Amino acid sequence: MEIIQSPQAYSEVYKKSIEDPEAFWADVASDFQWRKKWDKVFEWDFHKADVKWFLGGKLNITENCLDRHLPHKAKQTAILWESNDPHEPSRHITYQELYDNVCRVGNMLKNQGVKKGDRVCIYMPMIPEVAYAILGCARIGAVHSVVFAGFSAGSLIDRINDSGCKVVLTTDGSYRGDKKIDLKIIVDEALVKCPTVEKTIVCRRTMNPVSMKAGRDLWWHDEIKKVSSDCPAEEMDSEDLLFILYTSGSTGKPKGMVHTCGGYMVYTNYTFRTVFQYQEDQVFWCTADVGWVTGHSYILYGPLSAGATTVIFEGVPSYPDMGRFWHVAEKHRVNIFYTAPTAIRSLEKAPLSFVNNYDLQTVKILGTVGEPINEEAWHWYHEHIGRGLCPIVDTWWQTETGGIMISPIANVTKLKPTFATLPLPGVQPAVMDENGNELTGHGVEGRLTLKFPWPAMARTIYGDHQRFKDTYFSTFPGKYFTGDGCKRDEDGFYRITGRVDDIIIVSGHNMGTAEIESAIDEHSAVCETAVVGFPHDIKGQGVYAYVICYDMPHEEEKLRKEIRDLVSKIIGPIAKPDKIQFVSGLPKTRSGKIMRRILRKVAEGETSNLGDTSTLVDPAVVDEIRNGAL
Ligand code: 7RM
């Protein structure tokens, strides 16, 4: 595949990719090491939510991320690891070392009886071993399910049980800023309720004392000594499962998005090389956690399959001070920097000396992902981090899409602040109105759908294909519905306006309002709850909870604290409500549905224009809510 390098090339390639998708994708896919070439490029039926890519192809993604770069990149750094503690030495892991470590983990898992198709839960912080763990699973055909190490025992239980994980890989603890978290204690608490888990393997990180359950718990450092670094890659079908990654749904139950080997490999590599215009020997830093899809696709699989040097950063942007990102970027001579608007917004508030203390001249390309970026943050990022010289690629995509879909191509696409701009070749968006009609032409606004498949799209929700169909393919029959709203302007450029359903995005983390509601409902004083998002300067969206108690609370502050602590315990601190308004009722329609539109407006500070409230059972409740708004 030839990488697009001019606006003309973009237009030509885009056109070809739509006219002859089969030829386009066959060309993209020819850049890889296949054990056996595919027989057919794709097969699809959106009415059945059925999609397959590179049918009959055989491969192993780790051969494309590792073996393929050896021996010529044996001494090149694959992973550049930076600790949470700025005084701890960084680690440079070469492609040869990464290969050896991945193979050892593969063998270590095999020793515990893990076989192709078995699910392995990975609950680890951002240390090099988490990369060995993920790729080690892929090496032997085990399906990894990474759970963000900031999630609580309750969230871990749901995710482990939903996919029936056999083994859990974890650490004694983790560091995050000035905090130390005892991960193993959380795992111990969870595993009491996880009957499918046979073994846990615990990697040392914080050296805090942990209890090891005989017959179940093993030390990573003991087990890894017992195995060799010779681990032939399992031959996988293109459509065999590579991983499951949980994302919030609009009911309380998280959705285990399923990604498969061939299409995901092709697409993450293609988008990485195209969007970021990656050049040989560059250092790429994506600041996401591997617990999110961004970490899967653009810390590991995309960069490694391209033979890049990828940074893994254990810390947080604010520790030991607000200059940490820029310190790390200077230290490791980072060339491409990819982060979330929420991080930019929080760093933008700090004095500029935190940026100006560092030399960021090696940085050539900037990226954002996770939420719409506001104008102010865009300009700050462009001027102060990019020195007015670096393009910003505002990349729109989802856990479900597996990789970047709508985005500028660095140094190719004209930039327009707050716009994700244009679809990548192979991507076919369609904007729909509420009645299911496609809005063609320029200058339209509606719901964003995709009318043609792409290789990295999720294939199903683990164990629940019907839910997959209902969630993504039923709103607009024959199309994939993203759940996002968007505008297509006079130039045909896309601007993503946010979720149109009940998912909220706090600091770039996708959360279902229902999940937070069910956590709040567990408080014995609480009778019913409705949660909505509201605009938040730093986090993008904040959590606003409307809570009905059995008895109007006497000590509101005390109860607020208890509710926050409870949510923190059940889901994790990220989901804690920023505002809790006690109400006596909620605006409900006759069919019992809460009219969230009203709650959202009040949470946004809008009190006059609440729209039609005549279908409510009790319209008076709206006045009470409006008057008590926080
Ligand atoms: C990669 C990721 C997906 C949701 C998505 C959008 C929002 C992501 C952008 C964006 C505006 C962007 N996966 N979103 N990127 N909105 N501009 N560049 O974030 O599954 O966790 O979230 O995030 O609403 O549907 S995710």
XYZ file of N, CA, C and O in Angstrom, residues 99-215:
468
model
N 10.183 -9.676 21.788
C 9.883 -10.994 21.225
C 10.103 -12.086 22.283
O 9.231 -12.928 22.518
N 11.275 -12.057 22.928
C 11.598 -13.090 23.926
C 10.589 -13.086 25.080
O 10.128 -14.138 25.512
N 10.265 -11.883 25.546
C 9.341 -11.785 26.684
C 7.924 -12.220 26.339
O 7.244 -12.860 27.147
N 7.489 -11.876 25.151
C 6.152 -12.286 24.711
C 6.091 -13.806 24.611
O 5.125 -14.447 25.054
N 7.134 -14.389 24.051
C 7.154 -15.853 23.918
C 7.150 -16.523 25.285
O 6.466 -17.522 25.497
N 7.896 -15.943 26.225
C 7.910 -16.529 27.577
C 6.513 -16.477 28.200
O 6.061 -17.455 28.795
N 5.845 -15.349 28.052
C 4.490 -15.267 28.624
C 3.578 -16.286 27.944
O 2.773 -16.957 28.600
N 3.727 -16.423 26.639
C 2.943 -17.434 25.916
C 3.152 -18.810 26.534
O 2.182 -19.530 26.848
N 4.404 -19.155 26.768
C 4.706 -20.468 27.353
C 4.229 -20.572 28.801
O 3.756 -21.630 29.230
N 4.347 -19.471 29.534
C 3.897 -19.463 30.935
C 2.386 -19.736 30.999
O 1.912 -20.504 31.842
N 1.640 -19.144 30.068
C 0.190 -19.367 30.042
C -0.125 -20.802 29.630
O -1.011 -21.443 30.203
N 0.622 -21.290 28.650
C 0.408 -22.682 28.226
C 0.642 -23.640 29.384
O -0.091 -24.622 29.547
N 1.662 -23.348 30.197
C 1.954 -24.192 31.371
C 0.786 -24.243 32.344
O 0.663 -25.189 33.113
N -0.038 -23.216 32.325
C -1.206 -23.214 33.209
C -2.444 -23.751 32.491
O -3.569 -23.562 32.937
N -2.217 -24.358 31.354
C -3.335 -25.008 30.665
C -4.128 -24.090 29.758
O -5.222 -24.449 29.307
N -3.627 -22.879 29.504
C -4.371 -21.968 28.628
C -4.215 -22.409 27.178
O -3.101 -22.667 26.711
N -5.335 -22.504 26.500
C -5.339 -22.970 25.111
C -5.969 -21.932 24.199
O -6.625 -20.996 24.669
N -5.791 -22.136 22.912
C -6.415 -21.263 21.920
C -7.909 -21.092 22.233
O -8.596 -22.073 22.501
N -8.380 -19.857 22.223
C -9.805 -19.591 22.470
C -10.156 -19.341 23.931
O -11.205 -18.768 24.223
N -9.279 -19.749 24.866
C -9.556 -19.479 26.291
C -9.444 -17.983 26.557
O -8.613 -17.307 25.963
N -10.250 -17.494 27.486
C -10.185 -16.073 27.828
C -9.278 -15.838 29.034
O -9.334 -16.578 30.016
N -8.452 -14.795 28.893
C -7.522 -14.419 29.956
C -7.789 -12.963 30.323
O -7.797 -12.100 29.445
N -8.023 -12.720 31.606
C -8.254 -11.344 32.050
C -6.926 -10.708 32.447
O -6.129 -11.313 33.173
N -6.695 -9.505 31.959
C -5.465 -8.782 32.284
C -5.848 -7.527 33.060
O -6.547 -6.659 32.543
N -5.426 -7.498 34.318
C -5.773 -6.387 35.224
C -4.459 -5.864 35.775
O -4.021 -6.246 36.853
N -3.806 -5.053 34.968
C -2.429 -4.635 35.281
C -2.216 -3.160 34.979
O -2.874 -2.592 34.120
N -1.255 -2.571 35.688
C -0.925 -1.165 35.394
C -0.047 -1.055 34.150
O 0.271 -2.052 33.510
N 0.371 0.158 33.849
C 1.131 0.440 32.629
C 2.625 0.163 32.815
O 3.450 1.070 32.905
N 2.940 -1.108 32.879
C 4.347 -1.520 32.969
C 4.633 -2.393 31.745
O 3.698 -2.871 31.093
N 5.893 -2.599 31.388
C 6.178 -3.371 30.172
C 5.506 -4.744 30.168
O 5.079 -5.239 29.123
N 5.376 -5.326 31.365
C 4.789 -6.666 31.443
C 3.348 -6.714 30.951
O 2.865 -7.769 30.545
N 2.646 -5.591 30.979
C 1.262 -5.629 30.485
C 1.285 -5.830 28.970
O 0.419 -6.506 28.396
N 2.303 -5.298 28.317
C 2.445 -5.522 26.869
C 2.820 -6.983 26.602
O 2.279 -7.609 25.682
N 3.713 -7.535 27.439
C 4.077 -8.950 27.256
C 2.834 -9.820 27.447
O 2.643 -10.819 26.750
N 2.003 -9.435 28.420
C 0.812 -10.219 28.743
C -0.166 -10.227 27.563
O -0.661 -11.282 27.135
N -0.422 -9.040 27.023
C -1.390 -8.917 25.929
C -0.894 -9.686 24.704
O -1.608 -10.518 24.123
N 0.342 -9.412 24.331
C 0.875 -10.070 23.136
C 1.122 -11.566 23.376
O 1.011 -12.373 22.459
N 1.417 -11.912 24.640
C 1.605 -13.324 24.982
C 0.326 -14.118 24.757
O 0.347 -15.256 24.279
N -0.797 -13.524 25.095
C -2.096 -14.165 24.824
C -2.262 -14.342 23.321
O -2.593 -15.434 22.836
N -2.041 -13.255 22.585
C -2.225 -13.303 21.135
C -1.305 -14.352 20.499
O -1.663 -15.003 19.518
N -0.125 -14.515 21.086
C 0.852 -15.479 20.545
C 0.266 -16.885 20.510
O 0.483 -17.636 19.569
N -0.449 -17.240 21.579
C -0.947 -18.619 21.690
C -2.442 -18.720 21.347
O -3.060 -19.758 21.540
N -3.004 -17.636 20.861
C -4.407 -17.686 20.439
C -5.402 -17.577 21.576
O -6.601 -17.811 21.381
N -4.926 -17.195 22.782
C -5.860 -16.950 23.883
C -6.470 -15.568 23.666
O -5.844 -14.683 23.105
N -7.690 -15.396 24.126
C -8.420 -14.142 23.905
C -8.175 -13.239 25.109
O -8.518 -13.598 26.232
N -7.549 -12.071 24.899
C -7.332 -11.218 26.075
C -8.521 -10.312 26.337
O -9.174 -9.834 25.418
N -8.770 -10.116 27.629
C -9.798 -9.173 28.059
C -9.129 -8.277 29.084
O -8.945 -8.662 30.242
N -8.694 -7.110 28.637
C -8.001 -6.191 29.536
C -9.046 -5.381 30.292
O -9.971 -4.838 29.687
N -8.910 -5.341 31.604
C -9.801 -4.516 32.420
C -8.954 -3.397 33.018
O -7.916 -3.663 33.643
N -9.367 -2.171 32.792
C -8.659 -0.989 33.288
C -8.377 -1.143 34.782
O -9.303 -1.409 35.569
N -7.121 -0.961 35.186
C -6.723 -1.220 36.575
C -7.210 -0.149 37.553
O -6.833 -0.157 38.716
N -8.071 0.766 37.093
C -8.693 1.721 38.004
C -10.102 1.282 38.365
O -10.788 1.923 39.155
N -10.551 0.175 37.766
C -11.901 -0.312 38.057
C -11.938 -1.068 39.382
O -10.946 -1.654 39.809
N -13.125 -1.087 39.985
C -13.315 -1.722 41.289
C -13.505 -3.230 41.152
O -13.661 -3.762 40.051
N -13.542 -3.903 42.311
C -13.757 -5.351 42.340
C -15.084 -5.716 41.660
O -15.159 -6.694 40.908
N -16.105 -4.923 41.886
C -17.417 -5.210 41.297
C -17.361 -5.209 39.779
O -17.907 -6.112 39.121
N -16.710 -4.209 39.204
C -16.592 -4.135 37.749
C -15.769 -5.307 37.218
O -16.057 -5.858 36.156
N -14.744 -5.656 37.970
C -13.885 -6.777 37.560
C -14.688 -8.082 37.553
O -14.593 -8.873 36.603
N -15.500 -8.284 38.576
C -16.329 -9.492 38.670
C -17.223 -9.616 37.428
O -17.252 -10.653 36.761
N -17.942 -8.550 37.109
C -18.862 -8.588 35.964
C -18.127 -8.966 34.685
O -18.623 -9.751 33.882
N -16.958 -8.376 34.484
C -16.218 -8.592 33.238
C -15.606 -9.981 33.171
O -15.609 -10.611 32.113
N -15.083 -10.449 34.291
C -14.494 -11.801 34.301
C -15.582 -12.844 34.060
O -15.419 -13.767 33.265
N -16.713 -12.677 34.734
C -17.774 -13.681 34.630
C -18.461 -13.665 33.274
O -18.824 -14.714 32.740
N -18.621 -12.486 32.705
C -19.313 -12.395 31.423
C -18.586 -13.197 30.343
O -19.219 -13.811 29.498
N -17.260 -13.173 30.377
C -16.531 -13.892 29.333
C -15.914 -15.187 29.850
O -15.220 -15.885 29.118
N -16.149 -15.521 31.112
C -15.664 -16.788 31.663
C -14.158 -16.936 31.595
O -13.633 -17.928 31.073
N -13.439 -15.957 32.133
C -11.969 -16.016 32.082
C -11.446 -17.162 32.952
O -11.974 -17.446 34.023
N -10.366 -17.777 32.458
C -9.782 -18.933 33.131
C -8.603 -18.500 34.004
O -8.325 -19.080 35.038
N -7.908 -17.487 33.532
C -6.708 -17.012 34.224
C -6.798 -15.492 34.350
O -7.336 -14.823 33.471
N -6.266 -14.963 35.470
C -6.150 -13.514 35.641
C -4.671 -13.169 35.785
O -3.959 -13.787 36.584
N -4.219 -12.204 35.008
C -2.857 -11.700 35.151
C -2.958 -10.346 35.842
O -3.714 -9.476 35.411
N -2.193 -10.180 36.933
C -2.289 -8.931 37.682
C -0.939 -8.588 38.298
O 0.071 -9.223 37.982
N -0.928 -7.569 39.136
C 0.294 -7.217 39.865
C -0.031 -7.086 41.344
O -1.203 -7.034 41.725
N 1.036 -7.005 42.165
C 0.812 -6.783 43.589
C 0.121 -5.432 43.798
O -0.789 -5.304 44.600
N 0.567 -4.437 43.060
C -0.032 -3.108 43.216
C 0.322 -2.228 42.043
O 0.927 -2.681 41.074
N -0.092 -0.976 42.133
C 0.220 -0.049 41.053
C 0.475 1.335 41.623
O 0.049 1.650 42.741
N 1.169 2.153 40.859
C 1.406 3.553 41.217
C 0.643 4.431 40.258
O 0.647 4.183 39.049
N 0.011 5.432 40.790
C -0.662 6.432 39.957
C -0.513 7.769 40.632
O -1.173 8.037 41.633
N 0.395 8.614 40.132
C 0.667 9.875 40.801
C 1.209 9.582 42.190
O 2.058 8.705 42.350
N 0.681 10.264 43.210
C 1.194 10.007 44.554
C 0.442 8.874 45.256
O 0.626 8.644 46.430
N -0.401 8.160 44.513
C -1.167 7.071 45.124
C -0.565 5.699 44.805
O 0.000 5.477 43.748
N -0.758 4.799 45.758
C -0.350 3.421 45.568
C -1.625 2.596 45.716
O -2.372 2.790 46.680
N -1.919 1.732 44.761
C -3.168 0.967 44.818
C -2.827 -0.517 44.968
O -1.965 -1.040 44.249
N -3.514 -1.171 45.887
C -3.253 -2.594 46.117
C -4.106 -3.441 45.186
O -5.167 -3.936 45.562
N -3.624 -3.627 43.975
C -4.434 -4.347 42.972
C -4.771 -5.773 43.390
O -5.883 -6.241 43.159
N -3.800 -6.453 43.991
C -4.030 -7.860 44.318
C -5.169 -8.014 45.331
O -5.945 -8.972 45.258
N -5.296 -7.045 46.234
C -6.397 -7.119 47.207
C -7.745 -7.007 46.478
O -8.703 -7.720 46.800
N -7.793 -6.141 45.477
C -9.027 -5.994 44.692
C -9.327 -7.302 43.944
O -10.470 -7.772 43.909
N -8.281 -7.909 43.392
C -8.466 -9.186 42.689
C -8.963 -10.258 43.659
O -9.902 -11.008 43.351
N -8.357 -10.309 44.851
C -8.780 -11.308 45.846
C -10.262 -11.151 46.185
O -11.000 -12.127 46.266
N -10.672 -9.894 46.353
C -12.070 -9.619 46.678
C -12.970 -10.068 45.525
O -14.014 -10.678 45.738
N -12.540 -9.815 44.300
C -13.350 -10.171 43.137
C -13.457 -11.684 42.960
O -14.537 -12.218 42.696
N -12.330 -12.368 43.126
C -12.311 -13.786 42.752
C -13.189 -14.674 43.625
O -13.538 -15.785 43.222
N -13.588 -14.180 44.777
C -14.542 -14.910 45.613
C -15.815 -15.173 44.797
O -16.502 -16.168 44.979
N -16.097 -14.273 43.853
C -17.322 -14.399 43.055
C -17.064 -14.748 41.597
O -17.917 -14.506 40.743
N -15.887 -15.307 41.302
C -15.565 -15.654 39.903
C -15.205 -17.127 39.776
O -14.022 -17.493 39.808
N -16.221 -17.976 39.607
C -15.969 -19.419 39.638
C -15.130 -19.956 38.474
O -14.551 -21.034 38.593
N -15.041 -19.220 37.364
C -14.309 -19.783 36.215
C -12.799 -19.622 36.329
O -12.043 -20.250 35.601
N -12.364 -18.751 37.242
C -10.921 -18.467 37.317
C -10.183 -19.581 38.062
O -10.485 -19.881 39.213
N -9.223 -20.185 37.360
C -8.453 -21.275 37.964
C -7.135 -20.793 38.538
O -6.659 -21.304 39.545
N -6.526 -19.823 37.870
C -5.193 -19.382 38.289
C -5.057 -17.859 38.178
O -5.657 -17.242 37.281
N -4.258 -17.290 39.073
C -3.845 -15.906 38.866
C -2.324 -15.888 38.865
O -1.686 -16.642 39.601
N -1.771 -15.055 38.031
C -0.311 -14.902 38.006
C -0.015 -13.450 38.358
O -0.552 -12.530 37.740
N 0.799 -13.266 39.396
C 0.993 -11.945 39.989
C 2.406 -11.433 39.707
O 3.394 -12.060 40.091
N 2.454 -10.313 39.045
C 3.730 -9.699 38.713
C 4.065 -8.673 39.794
O 3.194 -7.943 40.252
N 5.317 -8.633 40.215
C 5.740 -7.664 41.225
C 5.854 -6.270 40.626
O 6.458 -6.090 39.569
N 5.301 -5.278 41.322
C 5.551 -3.910 40.925
C 5.837 -3.037 42.140
O 6.852 -2.378 42.210
N 4.935 -3.074 43.124
C 5.084 -2.160 44.255
C 5.752 -2.813 45.463
O 6.107 -2.117 46.406
N 5.919 -4.129 45.442
C 6.539 -4.892 46.525
C 5.748 -4.841 47.838
O 6.284 -5.190 48.891
N 4.501 -4.421 47.794
C 3.710 -4.449 49.032
C 3.341 -5.900 49.340
O 3.231 -6.722 48.434
N 3.195 -6.226 50.626
C 2.886 -7.620 50.959
C 1.522 -8.027 50.409
O 0.572 -7.240 50.470
N 1.434 -9.218 49.834
C 0.135 -9.704 49.348
C -0.050 -11.125 49.857
O 0.918 -11.810 50.171
N -1.307 -11.555 49.940
C -1.507 -12.950 50.333
C -1.706 -13.773 49.071
O -2.405 -13.347 48.152
N -1.050 -14.905 49.035
C -1.125 -15.762 47.852
C -1.927 -16.996 48.213
O -1.591 -17.717 49.157
N -2.997 -17.235 47.474
C -3.847 -18.384 47.777
C -3.242 -19.655 47.172
O -3.046 -19.728 45.944
N -2.965 -20.627 48.029
C -2.315 -21.862 47.569
C -3.180 -22.543 46.517
O -4.401 -22.608 46.646
N -2.532 -23.021 45.462
C -3.254 -23.725 44.408
C -3.856 -22.795 43.376
O -4.236 -23.223 42.289
